[in-house]
Coordinates of C-alpha atoms and ligand atoms in Angstrom, one line a residue:
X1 CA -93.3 27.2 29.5
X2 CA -89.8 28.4 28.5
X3 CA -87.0 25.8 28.3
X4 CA -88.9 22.5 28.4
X5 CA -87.5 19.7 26.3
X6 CA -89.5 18.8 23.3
X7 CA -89.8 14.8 24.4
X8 CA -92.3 16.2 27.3
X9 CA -95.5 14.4 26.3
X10 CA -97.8 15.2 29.0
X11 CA -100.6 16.3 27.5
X12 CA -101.9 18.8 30.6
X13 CA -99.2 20.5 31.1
X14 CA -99.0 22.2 34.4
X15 CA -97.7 25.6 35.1
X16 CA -97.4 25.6 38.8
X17 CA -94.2 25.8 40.4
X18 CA -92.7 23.4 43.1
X19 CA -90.0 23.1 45.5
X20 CA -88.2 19.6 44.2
X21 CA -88.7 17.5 41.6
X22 CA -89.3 13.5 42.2
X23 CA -88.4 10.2 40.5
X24 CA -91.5 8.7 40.3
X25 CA -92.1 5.7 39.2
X26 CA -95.1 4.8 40.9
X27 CA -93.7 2.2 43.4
X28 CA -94.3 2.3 46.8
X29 CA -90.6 4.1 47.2
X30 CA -91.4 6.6 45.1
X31 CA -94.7 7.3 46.4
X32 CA -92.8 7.4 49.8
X33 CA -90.2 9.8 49.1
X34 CA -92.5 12.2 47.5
X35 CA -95.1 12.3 50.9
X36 CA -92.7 12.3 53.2
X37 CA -91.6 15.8 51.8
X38 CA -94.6 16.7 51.2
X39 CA -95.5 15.9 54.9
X40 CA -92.9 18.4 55.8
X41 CA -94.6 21.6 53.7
X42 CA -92.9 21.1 50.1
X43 CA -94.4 20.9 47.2
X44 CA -93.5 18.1 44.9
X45 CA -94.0 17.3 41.6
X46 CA -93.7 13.6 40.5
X47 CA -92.1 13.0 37.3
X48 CA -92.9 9.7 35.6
X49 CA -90.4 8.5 33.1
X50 CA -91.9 6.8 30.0
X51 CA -90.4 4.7 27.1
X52 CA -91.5 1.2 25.3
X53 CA -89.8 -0.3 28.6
X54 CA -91.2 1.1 31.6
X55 CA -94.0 3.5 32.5
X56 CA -97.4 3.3 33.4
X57 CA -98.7 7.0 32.1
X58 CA -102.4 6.1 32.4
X59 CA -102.0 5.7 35.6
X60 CA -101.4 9.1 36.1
X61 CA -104.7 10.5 37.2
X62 CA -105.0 7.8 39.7
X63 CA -101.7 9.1 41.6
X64 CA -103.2 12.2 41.5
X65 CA -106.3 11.1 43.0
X66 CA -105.1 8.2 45.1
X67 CA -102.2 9.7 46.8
X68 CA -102.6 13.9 45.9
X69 CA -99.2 13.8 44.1
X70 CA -99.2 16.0 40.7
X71 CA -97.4 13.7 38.0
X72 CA -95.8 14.9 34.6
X73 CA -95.3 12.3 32.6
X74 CA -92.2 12.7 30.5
X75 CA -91.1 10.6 27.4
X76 CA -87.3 9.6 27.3
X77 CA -88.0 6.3 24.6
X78 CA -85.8 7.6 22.1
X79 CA -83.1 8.6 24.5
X80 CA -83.1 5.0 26.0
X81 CA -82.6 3.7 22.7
X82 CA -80.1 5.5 21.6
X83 CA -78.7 4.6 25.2
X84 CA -79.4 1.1 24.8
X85 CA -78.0 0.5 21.0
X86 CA -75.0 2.5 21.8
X87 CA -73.9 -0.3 25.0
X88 CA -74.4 1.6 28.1
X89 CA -71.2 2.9 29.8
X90 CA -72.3 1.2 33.1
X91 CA -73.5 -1.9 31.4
X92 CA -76.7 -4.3 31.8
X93 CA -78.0 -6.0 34.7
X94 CA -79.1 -9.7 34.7
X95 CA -80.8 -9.0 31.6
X96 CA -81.0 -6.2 29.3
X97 CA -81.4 -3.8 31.9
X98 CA -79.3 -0.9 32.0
X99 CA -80.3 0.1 35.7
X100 CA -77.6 2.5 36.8
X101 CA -77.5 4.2 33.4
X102 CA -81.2 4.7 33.3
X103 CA -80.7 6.0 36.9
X104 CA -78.5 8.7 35.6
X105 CA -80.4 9.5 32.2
X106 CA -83.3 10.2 34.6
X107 CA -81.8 12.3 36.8
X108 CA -80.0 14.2 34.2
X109 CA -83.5 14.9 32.6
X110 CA -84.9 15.8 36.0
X111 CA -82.1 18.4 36.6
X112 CA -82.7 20.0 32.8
X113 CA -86.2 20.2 34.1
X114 CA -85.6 21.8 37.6
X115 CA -85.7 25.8 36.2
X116 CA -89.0 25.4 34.5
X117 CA -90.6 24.6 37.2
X118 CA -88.2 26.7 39.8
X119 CA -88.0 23.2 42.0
X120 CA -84.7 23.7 44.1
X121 CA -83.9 20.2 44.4
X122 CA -84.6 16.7 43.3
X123 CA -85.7 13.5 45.4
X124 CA -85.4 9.6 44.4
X125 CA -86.9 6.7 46.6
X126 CA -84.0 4.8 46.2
X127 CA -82.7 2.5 49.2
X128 CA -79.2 2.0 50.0
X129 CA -78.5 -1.8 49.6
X130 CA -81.9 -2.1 48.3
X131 CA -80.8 -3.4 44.8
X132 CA -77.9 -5.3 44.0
X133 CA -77.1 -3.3 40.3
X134 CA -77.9 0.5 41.5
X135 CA -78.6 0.7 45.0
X136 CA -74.8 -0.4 46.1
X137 CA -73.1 2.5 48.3
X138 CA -70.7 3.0 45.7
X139 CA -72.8 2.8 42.7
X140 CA -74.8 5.2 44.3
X141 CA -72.0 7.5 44.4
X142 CA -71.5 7.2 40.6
X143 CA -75.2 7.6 39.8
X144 CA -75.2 11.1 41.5
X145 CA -72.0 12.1 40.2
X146 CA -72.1 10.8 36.9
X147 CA -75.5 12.5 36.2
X148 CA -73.7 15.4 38.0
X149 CA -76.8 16.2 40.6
X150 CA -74.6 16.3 43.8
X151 CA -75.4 19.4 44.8
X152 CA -79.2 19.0 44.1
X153 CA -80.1 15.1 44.5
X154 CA -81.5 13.8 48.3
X155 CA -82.5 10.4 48.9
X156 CA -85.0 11.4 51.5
X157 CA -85.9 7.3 52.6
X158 CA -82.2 6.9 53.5
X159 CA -81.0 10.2 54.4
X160 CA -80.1 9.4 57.9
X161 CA -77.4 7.0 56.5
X162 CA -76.2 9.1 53.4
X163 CA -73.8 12.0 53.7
X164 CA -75.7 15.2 54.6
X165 CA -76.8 17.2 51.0
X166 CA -76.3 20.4 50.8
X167 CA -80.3 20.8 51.2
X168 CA -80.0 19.7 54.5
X169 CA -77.0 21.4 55.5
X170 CA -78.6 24.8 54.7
X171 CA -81.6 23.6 56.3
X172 CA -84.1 24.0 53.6
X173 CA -84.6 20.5 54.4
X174 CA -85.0 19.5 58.3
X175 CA -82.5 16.3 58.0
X176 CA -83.8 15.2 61.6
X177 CA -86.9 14.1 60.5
X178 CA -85.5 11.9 57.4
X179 CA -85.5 8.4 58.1
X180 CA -82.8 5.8 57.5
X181 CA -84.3 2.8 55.6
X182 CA -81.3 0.5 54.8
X183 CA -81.5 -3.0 53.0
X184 CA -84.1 -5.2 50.9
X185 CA -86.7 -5.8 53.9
X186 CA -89.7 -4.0 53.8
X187 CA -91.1 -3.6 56.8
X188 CA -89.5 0.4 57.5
X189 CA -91.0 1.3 54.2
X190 CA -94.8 -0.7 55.7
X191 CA -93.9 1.3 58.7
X192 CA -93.6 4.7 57.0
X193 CA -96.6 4.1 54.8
X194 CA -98.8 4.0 57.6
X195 CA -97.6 6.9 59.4
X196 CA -98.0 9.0 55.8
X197 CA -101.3 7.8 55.5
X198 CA -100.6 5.1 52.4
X199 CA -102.8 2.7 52.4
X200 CA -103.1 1.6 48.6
X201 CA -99.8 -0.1 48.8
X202 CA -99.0 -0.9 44.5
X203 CA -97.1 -4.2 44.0
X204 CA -94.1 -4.5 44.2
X205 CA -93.4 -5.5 40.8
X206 CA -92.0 -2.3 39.0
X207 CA -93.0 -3.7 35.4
X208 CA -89.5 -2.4 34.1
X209 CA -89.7 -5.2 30.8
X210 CA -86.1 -4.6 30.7
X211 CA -85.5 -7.2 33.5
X212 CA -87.5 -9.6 32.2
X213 CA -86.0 -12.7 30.2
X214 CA -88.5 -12.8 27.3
X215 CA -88.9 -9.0 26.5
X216 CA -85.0 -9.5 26.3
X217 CA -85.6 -11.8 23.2
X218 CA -87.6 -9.5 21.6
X219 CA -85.2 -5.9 21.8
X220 CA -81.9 -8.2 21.2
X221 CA -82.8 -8.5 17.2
X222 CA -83.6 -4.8 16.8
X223 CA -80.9 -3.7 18.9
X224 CA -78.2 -5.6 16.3
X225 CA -80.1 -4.8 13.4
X226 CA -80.7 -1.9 12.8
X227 CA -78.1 0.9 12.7
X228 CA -80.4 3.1 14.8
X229 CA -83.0 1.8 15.8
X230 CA -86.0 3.9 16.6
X231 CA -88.2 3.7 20.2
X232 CA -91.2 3.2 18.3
X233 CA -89.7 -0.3 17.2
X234 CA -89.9 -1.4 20.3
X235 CA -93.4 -0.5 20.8
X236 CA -94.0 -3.3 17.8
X237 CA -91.7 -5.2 19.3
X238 CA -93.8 -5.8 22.9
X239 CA -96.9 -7.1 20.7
X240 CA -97.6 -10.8 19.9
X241 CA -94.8 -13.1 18.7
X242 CA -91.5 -12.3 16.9
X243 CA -90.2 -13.6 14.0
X244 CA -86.9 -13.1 12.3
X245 CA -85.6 -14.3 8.9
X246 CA -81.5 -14.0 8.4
X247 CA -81.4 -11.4 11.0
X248 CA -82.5 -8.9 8.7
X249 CA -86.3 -9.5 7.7
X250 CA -88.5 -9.1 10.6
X251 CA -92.5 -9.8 11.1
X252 CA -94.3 -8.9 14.3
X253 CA -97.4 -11.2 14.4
X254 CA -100.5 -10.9 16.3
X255 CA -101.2 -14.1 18.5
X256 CA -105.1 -13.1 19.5
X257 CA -107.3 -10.5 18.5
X258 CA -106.1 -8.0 21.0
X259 CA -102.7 -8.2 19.7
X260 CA -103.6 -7.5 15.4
X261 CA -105.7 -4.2 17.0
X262 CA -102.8 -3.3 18.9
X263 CA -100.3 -4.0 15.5
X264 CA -102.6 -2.0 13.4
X265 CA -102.4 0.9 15.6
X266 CA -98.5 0.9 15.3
X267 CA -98.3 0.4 11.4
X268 CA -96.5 3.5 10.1
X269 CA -96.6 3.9 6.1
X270 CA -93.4 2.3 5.5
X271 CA -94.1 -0.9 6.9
X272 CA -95.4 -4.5 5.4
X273 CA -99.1 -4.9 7.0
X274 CA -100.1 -8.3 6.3
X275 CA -103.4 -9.7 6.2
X276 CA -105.2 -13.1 5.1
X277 CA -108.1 -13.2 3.0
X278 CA -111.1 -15.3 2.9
X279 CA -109.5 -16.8 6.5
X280 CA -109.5 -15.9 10.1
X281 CA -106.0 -15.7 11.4
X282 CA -103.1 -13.1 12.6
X283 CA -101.9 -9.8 11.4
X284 CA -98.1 -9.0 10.7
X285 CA -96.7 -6.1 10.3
X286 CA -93.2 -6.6 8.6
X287 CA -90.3 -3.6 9.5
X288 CA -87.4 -3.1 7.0
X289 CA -84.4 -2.7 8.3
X290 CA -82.1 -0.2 6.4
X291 CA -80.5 -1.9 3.3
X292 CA -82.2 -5.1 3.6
X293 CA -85.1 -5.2 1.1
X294 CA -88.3 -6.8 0.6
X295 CA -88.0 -8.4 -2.8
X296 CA -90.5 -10.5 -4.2
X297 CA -89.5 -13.7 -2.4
X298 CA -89.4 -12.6 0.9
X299 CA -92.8 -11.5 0.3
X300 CA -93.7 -14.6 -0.7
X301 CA -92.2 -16.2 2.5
X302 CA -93.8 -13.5 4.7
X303 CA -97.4 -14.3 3.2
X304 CA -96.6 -18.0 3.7
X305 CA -95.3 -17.8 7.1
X306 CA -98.6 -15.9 8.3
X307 CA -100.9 -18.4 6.4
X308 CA -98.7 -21.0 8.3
X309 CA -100.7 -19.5 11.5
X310 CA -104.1 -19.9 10.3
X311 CA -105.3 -23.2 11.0
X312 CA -108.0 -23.0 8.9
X313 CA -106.2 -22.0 5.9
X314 CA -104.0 -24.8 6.7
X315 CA -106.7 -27.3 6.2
X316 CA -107.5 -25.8 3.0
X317 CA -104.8 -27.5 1.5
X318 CA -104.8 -25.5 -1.3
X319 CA -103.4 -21.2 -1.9
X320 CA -104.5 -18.8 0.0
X321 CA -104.8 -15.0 -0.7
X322 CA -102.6 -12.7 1.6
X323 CA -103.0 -8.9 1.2
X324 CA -99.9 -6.9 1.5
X325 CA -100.1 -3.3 2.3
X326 CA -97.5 -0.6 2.0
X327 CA -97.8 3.0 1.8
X328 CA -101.4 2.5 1.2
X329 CA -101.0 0.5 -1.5
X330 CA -102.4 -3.2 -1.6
X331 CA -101.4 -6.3 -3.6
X332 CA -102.6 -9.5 -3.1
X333 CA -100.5 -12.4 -2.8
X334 CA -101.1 -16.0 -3.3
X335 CA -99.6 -19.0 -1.4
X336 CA -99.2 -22.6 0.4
X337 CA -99.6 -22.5 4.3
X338 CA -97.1 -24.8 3.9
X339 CA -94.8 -23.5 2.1
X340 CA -90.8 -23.1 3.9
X341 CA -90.6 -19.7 4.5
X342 CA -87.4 -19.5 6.7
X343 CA -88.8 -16.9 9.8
X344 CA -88.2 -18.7 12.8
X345 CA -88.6 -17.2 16.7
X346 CA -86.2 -15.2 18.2
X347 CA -82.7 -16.7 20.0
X348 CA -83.4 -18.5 23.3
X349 CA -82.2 -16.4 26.1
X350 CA -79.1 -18.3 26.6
X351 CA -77.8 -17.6 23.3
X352 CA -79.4 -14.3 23.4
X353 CA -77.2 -13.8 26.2
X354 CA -74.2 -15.3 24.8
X355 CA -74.6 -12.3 21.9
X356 CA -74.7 -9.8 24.2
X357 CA -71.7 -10.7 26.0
X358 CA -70.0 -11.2 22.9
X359 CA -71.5 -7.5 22.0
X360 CA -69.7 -5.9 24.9
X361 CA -66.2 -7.6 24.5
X362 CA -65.6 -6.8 20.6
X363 CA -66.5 -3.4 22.4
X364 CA -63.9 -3.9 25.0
X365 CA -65.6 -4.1 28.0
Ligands
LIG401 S1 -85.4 -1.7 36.2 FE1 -85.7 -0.6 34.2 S2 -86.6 1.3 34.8 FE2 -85.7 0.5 36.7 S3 -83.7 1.3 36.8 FE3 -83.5 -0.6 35.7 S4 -83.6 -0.1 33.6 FE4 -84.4 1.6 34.7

């Protein structure tokens, strides 16, 4: 298909062609929005934004199934990053969450995307006054203009309360039928559900990791050390606990068994894969940052801080063997569980907080 972005990772592609284009999430808003137009005769594809902080893209043949919505699932990781590292011009939310800039990044992306599949128009779910960050009348303004979709963007769930768009002036859209859901109750979008037929109501929890305190901790590091860091970091970064060693050494540990798997499967050929011998314990997987080596003591420290893990090697009271992979080669290292090793856990929120305010003002903002 001519004129797609290369960052579409949808694996089954489809070649039909549709008459808007849909923020979809997979909430119940977004499920919304795209039924009620497709109630009205249009066709709609959904298109489901993915990146190490949002996205549910297995879920994509159940939307299919569960709600008869086609979904494209579209990667924008390394965008966000670059987004992200570069302090977003709207800034962050409560947390690390960059709501109105991911708003516009999306809908940017969505209007790239409207001539390949020769979709006149796009559609969000958002709510006016829904949100505090991005669903403000004004900030709703920006969204659309900054990601310069005014003449193609209609907010079909609060239409009635909106300005007309220019789809419903024309009348390829019949504005009369739009409703006008206002506020963070829920009971007009219960309502609507019902009369489109939704019963599978999803959470309400969006999963947006951004927003969430913890995950916060875990980005905050990469985001300061490295001079650009890559989406796939963050992938490493969402997997068991974090540790940190004078903000330039950094080992992603496995806490369970589920979490070494899911390590192993991230491990490119430039990074530090750590794994006891002779013991039972966690994986690590340590990720240079540019400029900061791995010399033969921090190696050391790395091996002892994993070993450090393992209660049973600790009990052994003795060395322990460690091996060290890196681009398929493996040494064997040989140290105390209890020795220091100086990789500690990430800042606490406050002070991670504290950073990133400090971030934004040597910026100017
Ligand atoms: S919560 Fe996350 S996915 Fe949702 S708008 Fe904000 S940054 Fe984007």
């Amino acid at each position: 298909m001519p004129g797609l972005p290369a960052t579409i990772i949808s694996m089954n592609m489809t070649t039909e062609s549709f008459d808007a284009l849909s923020l979809f999430s997979g909430g119940l808003d977004s499920i919304l929005a795209t039924k009620l137009l497709q109630s009205h005769g249009h066709r709609v594809l959904g298109l489901h934004f993915v990146s190490p902080f949002f996205g549910k893209p297995e879920k994509k043949d159940f939307w299919e199934s569960e709600y008869g919505i086609p979904v494209e699932v579209i990667d924008v990781g390394q965008e966000f990053v670059d987004l992200m590292a570069a302090l977003p011009p709207h800034g962050f939310g409560k947390v690390l969450n960059p709501c109105v800039d991911c708003k516009i990044l999306m809908l940017r992306r969505a209007k790239e995307l409207l001539p390949a599949y020769g979709a006149k128009f796009i559609i969000s779910g958002e709510v006016l006054g829904q949100r505090p960050m991005s669903q403000r009348a004004d900030t709703l303004n920006i969204i659309r203009n900054d990601a310069d979709v005014r003449d193609v963007l209609l907010r079909p769930l609060s239409a009635g309360v909106l300005q007309p768009t220019p789809m419903e002036e024309s009348g390829l859209v019949d504005r009369s039928k739009l409703p006008s859901l206002v506020g963070r109750g829920r009971k007009g979008q219960y309502d609507l559900a019902r009369t489109l037929g939704v019963t599978t109501i999803p959470t309400q929890a969006g999963g947006c990791r951004l927003g969430e305190r913890e995950s916060a901790r875990r980005y905050w590091p990469i985001l300061r050390a490295f001079p650009r860091p890559l989406a796939h970091y963050f992938d490493l970064a969402n997997v068991g606990r974090q540790l940190w060693r004078d903000g330039g050494h950094w080992l992603a540990m496995g806490r369970e068994h589920k979490d070494n798997e899911k390590l192993l499967k991230l491990v490119r050929p430039e990074h530090y894969v750590f794994v006891l011998k002779n013991f039972p314990g966690p994986h690590a997987v340590g990720c240079p940052v540019p400029g900061r080596d791995w010399p033969e003591d921090i190696l050391a420290a790395a091996a002892a801080c994993l070993a450090s893990f393992s209660p049973k090697a600790r009990r052994s009271e003795g060395e322990v063997e460690v091996a060290v992979t890196r681009f398929g080669q493996e040494r064997i290292i040989a140290v105390r569980p209890d020795a220091p090793h100086g990789f500690s856990d990430n800042a606490t929120w406050p002070e991670t907080r504290a950073q990133q305010k400090e971030w934004e003002k040597s910026l100017g903002r």
